[in-house]
Amino acid sequence: MICHKIQEIEQRLARACERAGRKREEVLLLGASKYANAEKIREAYQCGVRVFGESRAQDFLKKFEELKDLPIDWHFIGNLQTNKVKYIIDKVSLIHSLDRPSLAEEIQKRAERLGKVQDVLIEVNVGKEETKGGVYEEDLEKLFEYCLSLKNLRVLGLMAIPPHKENPEEVRPYFVKLRKLKEKLEELYKIKLPHLSMGMSEDFEVAVEEGATIVRIGSAIFS
Ligand SMILES: *Cc1c(COP(=O)(O)O)cnc(C)c1O
């Protein structure tokens, strides 16, 4: 069942890449597993998904233990409370949801203690929705610059969760906006940012057309 869904997503990803003139390997399929239990995640792993993103620290720690026998590459994609950083930082390769200086500071502190450089994405609140995390576009440069000063933190790009729309085409302008913000940072700071984490179950094809390098897919795999 899960394998069939993943195959279908793979086909759609391949077609979207082709339309955009991109290679399939340029886009990472991340299983957004917040609503999946360890068993379901194991099944998705066996069907070829290697990277999973969790959204809540508590749930993540439990699943991490349950799936310790698998070499899963874990990312953290949800709102991250500062006091939870210490529990997850030794377990994740990428944090997608850095959105404030206090969180950057805590990640720096904990990463330094571990002798690790933590890769992160800065989450941008592209739709200026009060209920969502993410830095507002006008505060992005300041936060980015602050991150550049932290030795144990490496910013690899941007992430966004755009407003929900019935028609995925209506989300396209938000994906374009995130890509342009990334390009602007690259130009301003003479730095290469390899990642754009954008696109979910309902709109990942549009995101791929607009340059996504990581698509975060939950319900299309697990429900
Ligand atoms: C749940 C979640 C997703 C996946 O959403 P679906 O619409 O179920 O694919 C992607 N990104 C984040 C940050 C999430 O919390």
CSV table of C-alpha atoms and ligand atoms in Angstrom, one decimal:
chain,number,residue,atom,x,y,z
A,1,MET,CA,0.0,0.0,0.0
A,2,ILE,CA,2.6,2.5,1.1
A,3,CYS,CA,5.0,1.2,-1.6
A,4,HIS,CA,2.3,1.8,-4.3
A,5,LYS,CA,1.9,5.4,-3.1
A,6,ILE,CA,5.6,6.0,-3.1
A,7,GLN,CA,5.9,4.7,-6.6
A,8,GLU,CA,3.2,7.0,-7.7
A,9,ILE,CA,4.9,10.0,-6.1
A,10,GLU,CA,8.2,8.9,-7.7
A,11,GLN,CA,6.5,9.0,-11.1
A,12,ARG,CA,5.0,12.4,-10.6
A,13,LEU,CA,8.3,13.7,-9.3
A,14,ALA,CA,10.1,12.3,-12.4
A,15,ARG,CA,7.6,14.0,-14.7
A,16,ALA,CA,7.8,17.3,-12.8
A,17,CYS,CA,11.6,17.2,-13.1
A,18,GLU,CA,11.4,16.5,-16.8
A,19,ARG,CA,9.1,19.4,-17.3
A,20,ALA,CA,11.5,21.7,-15.5
A,21,GLY,CA,14.5,20.3,-17.2
A,22,ARG,CA,16.0,19.1,-14.0
A,23,LYS,CA,17.5,15.8,-12.9
A,24,ARG,CA,15.5,13.6,-10.5
A,25,GLU,CA,18.6,13.4,-8.3
A,26,GLU,CA,18.4,17.1,-7.7
A,27,VAL,CA,15.3,16.7,-5.6
A,28,LEU,CA,15.2,14.9,-2.3
A,29,LEU,CA,12.0,13.1,-1.3
A,30,LEU,CA,11.5,13.6,2.4
A,31,GLY,CA,8.8,11.6,4.2
A,32,ALA,CA,7.0,14.0,6.5
A,33,SER,CA,6.2,11.4,9.2
A,34,LYS,CA,4.5,13.3,12.0
A,35,TYR,CA,1.2,11.4,11.6
A,36,ALA,CA,2.9,8.0,11.0
A,37,ASN,CA,3.9,5.5,13.6
A,38,ALA,CA,7.3,3.7,13.6
A,39,GLU,CA,5.7,0.7,11.7
A,40,LYS,CA,4.6,2.9,8.8
A,41,ILE,CA,7.9,4.7,8.7
A,42,ARG,CA,9.7,1.3,8.5
A,43,GLU,CA,7.4,0.3,5.6
A,44,ALA,CA,8.2,3.6,3.8
A,45,TYR,CA,11.9,3.0,4.4
A,46,GLN,CA,11.7,-0.5,2.9
A,47,CYS,CA,10.0,1.1,-0.2
A,48,GLY,CA,13.0,3.3,-0.7
A,49,VAL,CA,12.5,6.5,1.3
A,50,ARG,CA,15.7,7.2,3.2
A,51,VAL,CA,15.0,10.6,4.8
A,52,PHE,CA,12.2,11.4,7.2
A,53,GLY,CA,11.2,14.7,8.8
A,54,GLU,CA,9.6,14.9,12.2
A,55,SER,CA,7.7,17.9,13.6
A,56,ARG,CA,7.4,17.3,17.3
A,57,ALA,CA,10.5,16.6,19.5
A,58,GLN,CA,8.7,14.2,21.9
A,59,ASP,CA,7.2,12.0,19.1
A,60,PHE,CA,10.5,12.1,17.3
A,61,LEU,CA,12.5,10.8,20.2
A,62,LYS,CA,10.2,7.9,20.6
A,63,LYS,CA,10.3,6.9,16.9
A,64,PHE,CA,14.0,7.5,16.8
A,65,GLU,CA,14.4,4.8,19.5
A,66,GLU,CA,12.0,2.4,17.8
A,67,LEU,CA,13.8,2.7,14.5
A,68,LYS,CA,17.3,2.7,15.7
A,69,ASP,CA,18.1,-0.4,13.7
A,70,LEU,CA,17.6,1.5,10.4
A,71,PRO,CA,20.2,4.0,9.0
A,72,ILE,CA,17.5,6.7,8.6
A,73,ASP,CA,18.6,10.2,7.8
A,74,TRP,CA,16.4,12.3,10.2
A,75,HIS,CA,15.5,15.9,9.6
A,76,PHE,CA,13.5,18.2,12.0
A,77,ILE,CA,10.9,20.2,10.1
A,78,GLY,CA,8.4,21.5,12.7
A,79,ASN,CA,8.4,24.5,15.1
A,80,LEU,CA,11.3,23.9,17.4
A,81,GLN,CA,11.1,25.0,21.0
A,82,THR,CA,14.5,26.3,22.3
A,83,ASN,CA,14.4,23.9,25.3
A,84,LYS,CA,14.1,20.9,23.0
A,85,VAL,CA,17.2,21.5,20.9
A,86,LYS,CA,19.4,19.5,23.3
A,87,TYR,CA,17.3,16.4,22.8
A,88,ILE,CA,17.4,16.3,19.0
A,89,ILE,CA,20.6,17.9,18.0
A,90,ASP,CA,22.7,14.7,18.1
A,91,LYS,CA,20.0,12.9,16.0
A,92,VAL,CA,19.2,15.1,13.0
A,93,SER,CA,21.3,16.0,10.0
A,94,LEU,CA,19.2,19.1,9.0
A,95,ILE,CA,16.9,21.4,10.9
A,96,HIS,CA,14.4,23.1,8.5
A,97,SER,CA,12.8,25.5,10.9
A,98,LEU,CA,15.3,28.0,12.2
A,99,ASP,CA,13.3,31.2,12.5
A,100,ARG,CA,14.7,33.3,15.3
A,101,PRO,CA,18.0,34.4,16.8
A,102,SER,CA,17.3,32.8,20.2
A,103,LEU,CA,17.0,29.4,18.5
A,104,ALA,CA,20.1,30.0,16.4
A,105,GLU,CA,22.0,30.8,19.6
A,106,GLU,CA,20.8,27.6,21.3
A,107,ILE,CA,21.7,25.5,18.3
A,108,GLN,CA,25.1,27.1,18.3
A,109,LYS,CA,25.6,26.4,22.0
A,110,ARG,CA,24.5,22.7,21.8
A,111,ALA,CA,26.4,22.0,18.6
A,112,GLU,CA,29.6,23.5,19.9
A,113,ARG,CA,29.3,21.2,23.0
A,114,LEU,CA,29.0,18.2,20.7
A,115,GLY,CA,31.8,19.3,18.4
A,116,LYS,CA,29.3,19.4,15.6
A,117,VAL,CA,28.5,21.9,12.8
A,118,GLN,CA,24.7,21.8,12.6
A,119,ASP,CA,23.2,22.2,9.1
A,120,VAL,CA,20.0,24.3,9.1
A,121,LEU,CA,17.5,26.0,6.8
A,122,ILE,CA,15.9,29.3,7.6
A,123,GLU,CA,12.1,29.1,7.6
A,124,VAL,CA,10.5,32.0,6.0
A,125,ASN,CA,6.8,32.9,6.7
A,126,VAL,CA,6.1,33.8,3.0
A,127,GLY,CA,2.4,34.3,3.6
A,128,LYS,CA,2.8,36.3,6.8
A,129,GLU,CA,0.4,34.0,8.6
A,130,GLU,CA,0.4,34.7,12.4
A,131,THR,CA,-0.4,31.0,13.2
A,132,LYS,CA,2.8,29.8,11.4
A,133,GLY,CA,6.4,29.9,12.3
A,134,GLY,CA,9.1,31.4,10.1
A,135,VAL,CA,10.8,34.7,9.9
A,136,TYR,CA,9.2,37.5,8.0
A,137,GLU,CA,10.9,38.3,4.8
A,138,GLU,CA,12.0,41.8,6.0
A,139,ASP,CA,13.8,40.2,8.9
A,140,LEU,CA,15.5,37.5,6.9
A,141,GLU,CA,18.8,39.2,6.1
A,142,LYS,CA,19.4,40.1,9.7
A,143,LEU,CA,18.8,36.6,10.9
A,144,PHE,CA,20.9,35.2,8.1
A,145,GLU,CA,23.8,37.5,9.0
A,146,TYR,CA,23.5,36.5,12.6
A,147,CYS,CA,23.8,32.9,11.6
A,148,LEU,CA,26.9,33.6,9.6
A,149,SER,CA,28.6,34.7,12.8
A,150,LEU,CA,27.9,31.4,14.5
A,151,LYS,CA,30.7,28.9,13.9
A,152,ASN,CA,28.8,25.7,14.7
A,153,LEU,CA,25.8,26.5,12.5
A,154,ARG,CA,25.8,26.3,8.7
A,155,VAL,CA,22.8,27.7,6.7
A,156,LEU,CA,22.2,25.6,3.6
A,157,GLY,CA,19.1,27.4,2.3
A,158,LEU,CA,15.5,28.3,3.0
A,159,MET,CA,12.3,26.5,3.8
A,160,ALA,CA,8.6,27.6,3.6
A,161,ILE,CA,5.1,26.4,4.3
A,162,PRO,CA,3.0,28.6,2.1
A,163,PRO,CA,-0.7,29.4,2.8
A,164,HIS,CA,-3.0,26.5,1.9
A,165,LYS,CA,-4.8,26.9,-1.4
A,166,GLU,CA,-7.2,24.6,-3.2
A,167,ASN,CA,-5.4,25.0,-6.5
A,168,PRO,CA,-1.6,24.3,-6.4
A,169,GLU,CA,-1.1,26.9,-9.1
A,170,GLU,CA,-2.1,29.5,-6.5
A,171,VAL,CA,0.8,28.5,-4.4
A,172,ARG,CA,3.3,29.0,-7.2
A,173,PRO,CA,4.0,32.7,-6.4
A,174,TYR,CA,5.1,31.8,-2.9
A,175,PHE,CA,7.5,29.2,-4.2
A,176,VAL,CA,8.9,31.8,-6.6
A,177,LYS,CA,9.2,34.3,-3.7
A,178,LEU,CA,11.2,31.8,-1.7
A,179,ARG,CA,13.5,31.1,-4.6
A,180,LYS,CA,14.1,34.8,-5.2
A,181,LEU,CA,14.8,35.4,-1.5
A,182,LYS,CA,17.5,32.6,-1.7
A,183,GLU,CA,19.0,34.1,-4.8
A,184,LYS,CA,19.1,37.5,-3.2
A,185,LEU,CA,21.0,36.2,-0.1
A,186,GLU,CA,23.4,34.3,-2.4
A,187,GLU,CA,24.1,37.5,-4.3
A,188,LEU,CA,24.4,39.8,-1.2
A,189,TYR,CA,26.6,37.5,0.8
A,190,LYS,CA,28.5,35.8,-2.1
A,191,ILE,CA,27.6,32.4,-0.8
A,192,LYS,CA,26.0,29.3,-2.4
A,193,LEU,CA,22.8,28.1,-0.7
A,194,PRO,CA,22.1,24.6,-2.1
A,195,HIS,CA,18.7,24.0,-0.6
A,196,LEU,CA,15.1,25.1,-1.1
A,197,SER,CA,12.8,23.0,1.1
A,198,MET,CA,9.3,23.6,-0.4
A,199,GLY,CA,6.4,21.6,-1.6
A,200,MET,CA,4.1,19.1,0.2
A,201,SER,CA,1.6,16.4,-0.9
A,202,GLU,CA,-0.7,18.7,-2.7
A,203,ASP,CA,1.7,21.0,-4.5
A,204,PHE,CA,5.1,19.3,-4.7
A,205,GLU,CA,5.1,19.3,-8.5
A,206,VAL,CA,4.7,23.0,-8.7
A,207,ALA,CA,7.5,23.4,-6.1
A,208,VAL,CA,9.8,21.2,-8.2
A,209,GLU,CA,9.1,23.4,-11.3
A,210,GLU,CA,10.1,26.4,-9.2
A,211,GLY,CA,13.4,24.9,-7.9
A,212,ALA,CA,12.6,22.9,-4.8
A,213,THR,CA,15.5,20.6,-3.8
A,214,ILE,CA,13.6,19.0,-0.9
A,215,VAL,CA,9.9,18.2,-1.0
A,216,ARG,CA,8.3,17.2,2.3
A,217,ILE,CA,5.5,14.7,1.6
A,218,GLY,CA,3.3,13.4,4.4
A,219,SER,CA,-0.3,12.5,3.6
A,220,ALA,CA,0.4,11.3,0.0
A,221,ILE,CA,2.6,8.6,1.5
A,222,PHE,CA,1.1,7.8,4.8
A,223,SER,CA,-2.7,8.3,4.6
B,1,LIG,C1,3.1,17.7,7.9
B,1,LIG,C2,4.1,18.5,7.2
B,1,LIG,C3,4.4,18.3,5.8
B,1,LIG,C4,3.6,17.3,5.0
B,1,LIG,O1,2.4,17.8,4.7
B,1,LIG,P1,1.4,16.9,3.7
B,1,LIG,O2,0.4,17.9,3.2
B,1,LIG,O3,0.8,15.9,4.6
B,1,LIG,O4,2.3,16.3,2.7
B,1,LIG,C5,5.4,19.1,5.3
B,1,LIG,N1,6.1,20.0,6.0
B,1,LIG,C6,5.9,20.2,7.3
B,1,LIG,C7,6.7,21.2,8.0
B,1,LIG,C8,4.9,19.5,7.9
B,1,LIG,O5,4.7,19.7,9.2
